[in-house]
XYZ file of C-alpha atoms in Angstrom:
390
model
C 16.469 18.186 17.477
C 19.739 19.552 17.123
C 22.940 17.669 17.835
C 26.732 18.131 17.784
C 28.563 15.083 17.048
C 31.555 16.146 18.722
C 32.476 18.881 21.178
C 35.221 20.127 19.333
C 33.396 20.325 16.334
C 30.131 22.536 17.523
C 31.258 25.597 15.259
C 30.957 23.150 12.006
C 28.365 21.118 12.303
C 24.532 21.285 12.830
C 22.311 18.291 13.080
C 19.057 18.258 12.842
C 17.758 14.662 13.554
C 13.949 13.133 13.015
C 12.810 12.258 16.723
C 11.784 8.932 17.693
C 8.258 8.195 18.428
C 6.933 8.660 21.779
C 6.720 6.116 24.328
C 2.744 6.314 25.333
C 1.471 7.002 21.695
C 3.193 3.467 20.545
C 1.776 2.353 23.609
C -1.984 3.179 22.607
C -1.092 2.052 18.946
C -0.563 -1.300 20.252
C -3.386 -0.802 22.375
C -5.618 -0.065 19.312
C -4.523 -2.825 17.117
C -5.493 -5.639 20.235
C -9.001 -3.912 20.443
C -9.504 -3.729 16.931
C -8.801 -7.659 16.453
C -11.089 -7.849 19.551
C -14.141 -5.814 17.714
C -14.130 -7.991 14.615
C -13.516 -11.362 16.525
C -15.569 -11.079 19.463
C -18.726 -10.062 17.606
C -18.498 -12.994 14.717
C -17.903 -15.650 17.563
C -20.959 -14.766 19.581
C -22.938 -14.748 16.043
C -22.000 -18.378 15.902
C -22.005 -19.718 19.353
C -25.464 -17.800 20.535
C -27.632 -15.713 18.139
C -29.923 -13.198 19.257
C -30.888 -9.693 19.023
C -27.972 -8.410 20.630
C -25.232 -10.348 19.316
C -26.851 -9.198 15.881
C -25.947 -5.628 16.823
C -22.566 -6.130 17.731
C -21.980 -6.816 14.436
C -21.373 -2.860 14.242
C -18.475 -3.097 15.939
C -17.123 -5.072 12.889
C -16.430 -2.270 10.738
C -15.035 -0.036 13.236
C -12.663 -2.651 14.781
C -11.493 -3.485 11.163
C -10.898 0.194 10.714
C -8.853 0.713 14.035
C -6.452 -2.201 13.851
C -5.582 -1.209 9.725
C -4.835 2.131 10.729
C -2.384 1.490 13.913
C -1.001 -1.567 12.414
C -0.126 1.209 9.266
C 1.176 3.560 11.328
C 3.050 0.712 13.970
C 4.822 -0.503 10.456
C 5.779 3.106 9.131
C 7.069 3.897 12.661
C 9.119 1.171 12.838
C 10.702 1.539 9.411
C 11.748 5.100 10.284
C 13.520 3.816 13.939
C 15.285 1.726 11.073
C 16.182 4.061 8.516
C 16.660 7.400 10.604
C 16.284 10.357 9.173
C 19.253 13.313 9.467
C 20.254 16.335 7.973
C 23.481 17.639 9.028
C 25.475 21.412 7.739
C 28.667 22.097 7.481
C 31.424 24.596 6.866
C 31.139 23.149 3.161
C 28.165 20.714 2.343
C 24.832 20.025 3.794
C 24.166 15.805 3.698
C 21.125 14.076 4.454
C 19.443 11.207 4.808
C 15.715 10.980 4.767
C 13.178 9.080 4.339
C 9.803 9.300 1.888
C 6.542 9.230 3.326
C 4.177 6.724 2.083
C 6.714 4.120 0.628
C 9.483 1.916 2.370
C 12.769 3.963 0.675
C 14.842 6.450 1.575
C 17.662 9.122 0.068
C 20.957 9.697 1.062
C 22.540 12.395 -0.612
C 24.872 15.649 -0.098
C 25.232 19.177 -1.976
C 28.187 21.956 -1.716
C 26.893 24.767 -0.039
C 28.284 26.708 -3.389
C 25.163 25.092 -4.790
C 23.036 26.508 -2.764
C 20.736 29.338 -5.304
C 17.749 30.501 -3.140
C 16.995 29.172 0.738
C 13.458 30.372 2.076
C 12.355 30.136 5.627
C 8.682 29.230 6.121
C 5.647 27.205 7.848
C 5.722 23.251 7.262
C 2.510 21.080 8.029
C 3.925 17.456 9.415
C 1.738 14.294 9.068
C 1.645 12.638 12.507
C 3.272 15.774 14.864
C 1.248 14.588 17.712
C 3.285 10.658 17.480
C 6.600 13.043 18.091
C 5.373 16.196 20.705
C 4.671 16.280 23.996
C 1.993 18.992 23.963
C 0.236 20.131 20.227
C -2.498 22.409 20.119
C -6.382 20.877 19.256
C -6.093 23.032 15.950
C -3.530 21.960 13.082
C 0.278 23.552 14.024
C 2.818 24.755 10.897
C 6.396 23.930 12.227
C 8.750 25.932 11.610
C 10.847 25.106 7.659
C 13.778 25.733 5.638
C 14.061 24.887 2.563
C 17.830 24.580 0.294
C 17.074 24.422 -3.518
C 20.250 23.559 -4.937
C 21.809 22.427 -7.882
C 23.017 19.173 -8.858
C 23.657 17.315 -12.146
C 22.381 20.231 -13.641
C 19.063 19.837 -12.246
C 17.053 22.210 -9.442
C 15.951 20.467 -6.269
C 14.462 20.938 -2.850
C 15.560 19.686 0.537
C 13.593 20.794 3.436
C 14.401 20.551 7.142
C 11.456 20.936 9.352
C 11.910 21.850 13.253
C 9.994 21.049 16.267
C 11.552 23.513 18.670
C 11.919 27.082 17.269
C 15.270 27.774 18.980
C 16.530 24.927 16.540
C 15.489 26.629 13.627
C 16.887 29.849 14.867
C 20.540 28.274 15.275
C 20.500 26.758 11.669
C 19.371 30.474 10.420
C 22.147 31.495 12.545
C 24.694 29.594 11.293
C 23.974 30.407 7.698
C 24.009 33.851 8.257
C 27.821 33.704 9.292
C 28.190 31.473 6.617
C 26.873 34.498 4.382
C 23.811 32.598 2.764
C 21.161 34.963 1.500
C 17.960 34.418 3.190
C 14.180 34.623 1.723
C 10.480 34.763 3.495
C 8.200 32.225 2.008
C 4.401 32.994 2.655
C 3.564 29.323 0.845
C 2.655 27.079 3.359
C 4.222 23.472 2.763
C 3.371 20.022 3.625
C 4.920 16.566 3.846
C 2.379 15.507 0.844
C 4.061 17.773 -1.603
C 6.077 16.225 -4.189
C 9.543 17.593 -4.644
C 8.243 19.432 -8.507
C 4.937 20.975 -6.603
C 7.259 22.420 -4.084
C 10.030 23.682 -6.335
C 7.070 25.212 -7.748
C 5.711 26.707 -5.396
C 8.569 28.349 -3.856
C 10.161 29.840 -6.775
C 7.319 31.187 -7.888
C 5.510 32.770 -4.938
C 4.972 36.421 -5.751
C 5.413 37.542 -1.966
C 9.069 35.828 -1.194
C 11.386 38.624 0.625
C 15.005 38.200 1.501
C 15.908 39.224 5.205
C 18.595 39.390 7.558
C 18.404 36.846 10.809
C 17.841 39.347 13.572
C 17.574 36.689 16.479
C 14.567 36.464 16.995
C 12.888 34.556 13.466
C 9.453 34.329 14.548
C 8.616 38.063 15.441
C 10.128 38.582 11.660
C 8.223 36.248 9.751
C 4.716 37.387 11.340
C 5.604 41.019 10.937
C 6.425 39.665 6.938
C 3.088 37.910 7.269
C 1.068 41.035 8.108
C 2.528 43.081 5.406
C 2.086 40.893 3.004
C -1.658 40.730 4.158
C -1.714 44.373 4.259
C 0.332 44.297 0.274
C -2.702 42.455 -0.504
C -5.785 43.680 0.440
C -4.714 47.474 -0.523
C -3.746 46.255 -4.242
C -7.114 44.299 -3.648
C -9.546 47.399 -2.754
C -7.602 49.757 -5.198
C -8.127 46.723 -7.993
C -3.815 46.754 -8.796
C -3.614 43.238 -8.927
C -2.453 42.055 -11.790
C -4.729 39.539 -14.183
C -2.513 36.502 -12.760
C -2.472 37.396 -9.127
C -6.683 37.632 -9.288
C -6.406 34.522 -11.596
C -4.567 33.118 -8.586
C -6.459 34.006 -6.106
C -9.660 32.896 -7.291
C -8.198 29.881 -7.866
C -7.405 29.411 -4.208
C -11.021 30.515 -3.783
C -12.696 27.859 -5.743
C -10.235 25.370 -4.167
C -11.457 25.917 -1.147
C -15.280 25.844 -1.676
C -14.404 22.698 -3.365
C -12.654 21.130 -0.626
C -15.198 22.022 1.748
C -18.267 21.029 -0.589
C -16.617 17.650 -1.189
C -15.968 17.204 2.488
C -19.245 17.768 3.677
C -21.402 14.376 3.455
C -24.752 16.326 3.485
C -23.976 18.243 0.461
C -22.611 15.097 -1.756
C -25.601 13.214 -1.024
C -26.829 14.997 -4.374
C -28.945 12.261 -6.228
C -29.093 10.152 -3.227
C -32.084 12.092 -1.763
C -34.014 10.154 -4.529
C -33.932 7.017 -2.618
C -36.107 8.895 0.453
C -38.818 9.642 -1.835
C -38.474 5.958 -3.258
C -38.868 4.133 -0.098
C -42.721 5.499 -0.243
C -43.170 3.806 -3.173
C -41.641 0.245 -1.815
C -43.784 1.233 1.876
C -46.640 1.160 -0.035
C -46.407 -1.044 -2.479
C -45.401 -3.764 0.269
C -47.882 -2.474 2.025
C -50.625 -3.505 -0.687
C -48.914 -6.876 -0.799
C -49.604 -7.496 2.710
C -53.415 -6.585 2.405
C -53.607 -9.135 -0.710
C -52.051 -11.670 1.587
C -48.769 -12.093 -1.125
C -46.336 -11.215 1.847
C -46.536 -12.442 5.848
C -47.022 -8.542 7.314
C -44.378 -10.183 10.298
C -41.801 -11.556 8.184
C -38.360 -9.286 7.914
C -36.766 -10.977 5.547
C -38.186 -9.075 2.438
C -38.624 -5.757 4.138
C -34.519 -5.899 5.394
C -33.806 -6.618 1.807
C -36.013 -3.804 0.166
C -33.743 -1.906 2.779
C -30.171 -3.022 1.629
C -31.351 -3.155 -2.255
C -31.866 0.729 -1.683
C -29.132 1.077 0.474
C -26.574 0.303 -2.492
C -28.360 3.115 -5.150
C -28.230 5.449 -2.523
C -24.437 5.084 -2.347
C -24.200 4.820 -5.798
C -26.352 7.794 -6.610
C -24.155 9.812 -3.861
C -21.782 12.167 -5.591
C -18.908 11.462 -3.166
C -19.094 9.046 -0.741
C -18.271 9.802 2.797
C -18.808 7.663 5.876
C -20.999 9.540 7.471
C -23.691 9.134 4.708
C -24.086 5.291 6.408
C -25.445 7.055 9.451
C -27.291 9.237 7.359
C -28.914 6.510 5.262
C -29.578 4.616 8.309
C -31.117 6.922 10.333
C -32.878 8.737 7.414
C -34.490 5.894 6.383
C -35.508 5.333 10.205
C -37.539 8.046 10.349
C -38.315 8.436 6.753
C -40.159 5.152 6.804
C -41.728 5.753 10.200
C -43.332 9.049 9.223
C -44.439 6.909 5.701
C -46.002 4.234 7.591
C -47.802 7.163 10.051
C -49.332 8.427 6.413
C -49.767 5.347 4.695
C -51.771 4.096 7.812
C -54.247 6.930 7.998
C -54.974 6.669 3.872
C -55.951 2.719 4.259
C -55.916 1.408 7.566
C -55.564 -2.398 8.069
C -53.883 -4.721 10.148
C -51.722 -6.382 7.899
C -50.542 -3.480 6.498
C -50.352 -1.667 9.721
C -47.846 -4.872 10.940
C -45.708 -4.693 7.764
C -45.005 -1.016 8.254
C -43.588 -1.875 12.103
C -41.606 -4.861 9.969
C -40.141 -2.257 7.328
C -39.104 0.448 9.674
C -37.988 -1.957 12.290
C -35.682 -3.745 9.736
C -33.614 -0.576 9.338
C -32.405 -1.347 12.772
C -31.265 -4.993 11.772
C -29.620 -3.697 8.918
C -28.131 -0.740 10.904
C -25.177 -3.243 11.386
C -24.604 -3.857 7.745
C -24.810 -0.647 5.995
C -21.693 -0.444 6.087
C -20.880 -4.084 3.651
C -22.229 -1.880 0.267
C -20.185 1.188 1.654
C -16.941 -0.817 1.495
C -18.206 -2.683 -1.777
C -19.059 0.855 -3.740
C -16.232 3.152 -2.230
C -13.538 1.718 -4.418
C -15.421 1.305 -7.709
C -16.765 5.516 -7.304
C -12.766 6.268 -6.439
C -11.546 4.529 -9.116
C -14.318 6.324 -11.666
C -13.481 10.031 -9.878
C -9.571 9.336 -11.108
């Protein structure tokens, strides 16, 4: 959001100021933090006051309501340190100063640079955390804002300030300005992101391969895809004719790999890994309970031992799991559902009798009273496997 502090000063000064949150998503923030108290409170109380079958269940809402009121409590607090620190960046005929503030921590930087100190500023595409707390209208898929980024010198040391825009035109009128101001102007085909540390990005800038300086033409988004395609086009022709050089395949493999690894480790099916095991062991504890029933050792009806033969398991399978993801509670749960069900089917047709029959109904029934608590070793085991993974 651009603003001019004073009328008579529009030719000298641009600034481009952080936006405050919108009205309706602070509204549903607060929202979310009353009905998260609500999911873990409610639930607990009615456990106390009147236990049955379906006050047992709402003890799934426990987990989720915890989950909801951290998060917009989190992002309440952050919000509300930024409406007290705002964040600025402002150019002039001679310096550009800013203020802004560092995601993830309570502090902030004010500093200032000569516009002499200016060596290399690149225009690109900027992914902001949050964009949706600050527009009126995002698209469902993930938007790159328009960036430019100064890396200047100061106390003989390189650094990086970027300015990110929301409206387009904004960006336009800062490009504009520098332009009369007779700043040279680079493409930058590296996409950025608010997680980058300041070193990554210096990085990344000043040594992307495909950076091309250009002259502001009025109309900076037509340019940069035009860049964008010819850089794709630079590519795949030194690609097919095998030109690249051992660093840019080097590179690119990497970015390869990077992604195959981002989306094996995201998908919960595929870090399961050793965790599959545990299917193939709840025959063995079907059975052998099975046989203890038959001998009379174990009330077929009870659901004591069968629910803990279910959480006991429950914790190697999220220990044997290479990463842990949320979803593999559901698929635990509802795995061992119908793992145990088809067991019992089997198990029942090789040696029928009744009290064996009734403790496989106990066994798979238990994994829906302990449907509600998968999610207590989850929370136990997440830390200790992110803590070994660093």
């Amino acid at each position: 959001m651009i603003d001019y502090d004073n009328p008579q000063n529009n030719v000298q000064e641009l600034i481009e100021r952080q936006r405050p949150i919108r009205a309706s998503v602070k509204s549903k923030l607060t929202t979310n933090r009353i009905m998260g108290i609500a999911m873990v409170v409610v639930p607990l109380l009615l456990i106390v006051l009147y236990f049955s079958a379906a006050t047992w269940f709402l003890l799934g809402l426990v987990p989720f309501g915890a989950v909801m009121f951290y998060r917009s409590m989190q992002a309440l607090r952050m919000e509300s340190w930024r409406d007290n620190h705002p964040a600025y960046t402002k150019l002039d005929q001679n310096e550009v100063s800013y203020v802004t503030w560092i995601p993830h921590s309570d502090t902030s930087e004010d500093n200032r640079f000569e516009i002499s100190r200016i060596q290399h500023v690149y225009y690109g595409r900027h992914a902001m955390e949050r964009i949706h707390f600050y527009m009126e209208k995002t698209p469902e898929t993930a938007i790159m804002l328009p960036v430019i980024h100064f890396i200047y010198d100061q106390n003989m040391k390189r650094r990086v300030h970027s300015v990110s825009f929301l409206d387009d035109k904004d960006a336009e009128t800062w490009l504009e300005r520098l332009t009369t101001m007779g700043v040279q102007l680079k493409f930058t085909a590296e996409p950025t992101s608010d997680r980058m540390s300041e070193v990554e990005l210096l990085d990344k800038l000043l040594n992307d391969r495909d950076q091309k300086p250009f002259v502001f033409k009025g109309n900076v988004d037509e340019q940069f895809y035009t860049y964008l395609d010819r850089v794709d086009e630079d590519f795949s022709r030194a690609y097919e004719e095998g030109s690249l050089s051992k660093e840019e395949e080097e590179e690119f493999l990497q970015r390869v790999r990077a992604y195959q690894e981002k989306e094996r480790n995201s998908s919960a099916f595929r870090n399961v890994g050793l965790g599959w095991f545990v299917f193939l062991l709840q025959w063995g504890v079907a059975y052998y309970l099975g046989l203890e029933a038959m001998q009379g050792k174990l009330d077929a009806e009870h659901w004591l031992t069968p629910s803990i033969c279910i959480m006991g398991l429950s914790v190697l399978f999220f220990v044997l799991v290479k990463r842990l993801r949320w979803k593999q509670i559901l698929i635990y749960g509802i795995g061992s559902f119908i793992n145990l069900l088809v067991a019992s089917m089997v198990l029942e047709l090789l040696d029928h009798t009744e009290p064996a029959a009734e403790l496989y109904v106990s066994l798979y029934s238990s994994v829906l009273l302990c449907s509600v608590l998968l999610w207590i070793p989850y929370v136990l085991i997440y830390p200790l496997k992110a803590r070994k993974r660093e």
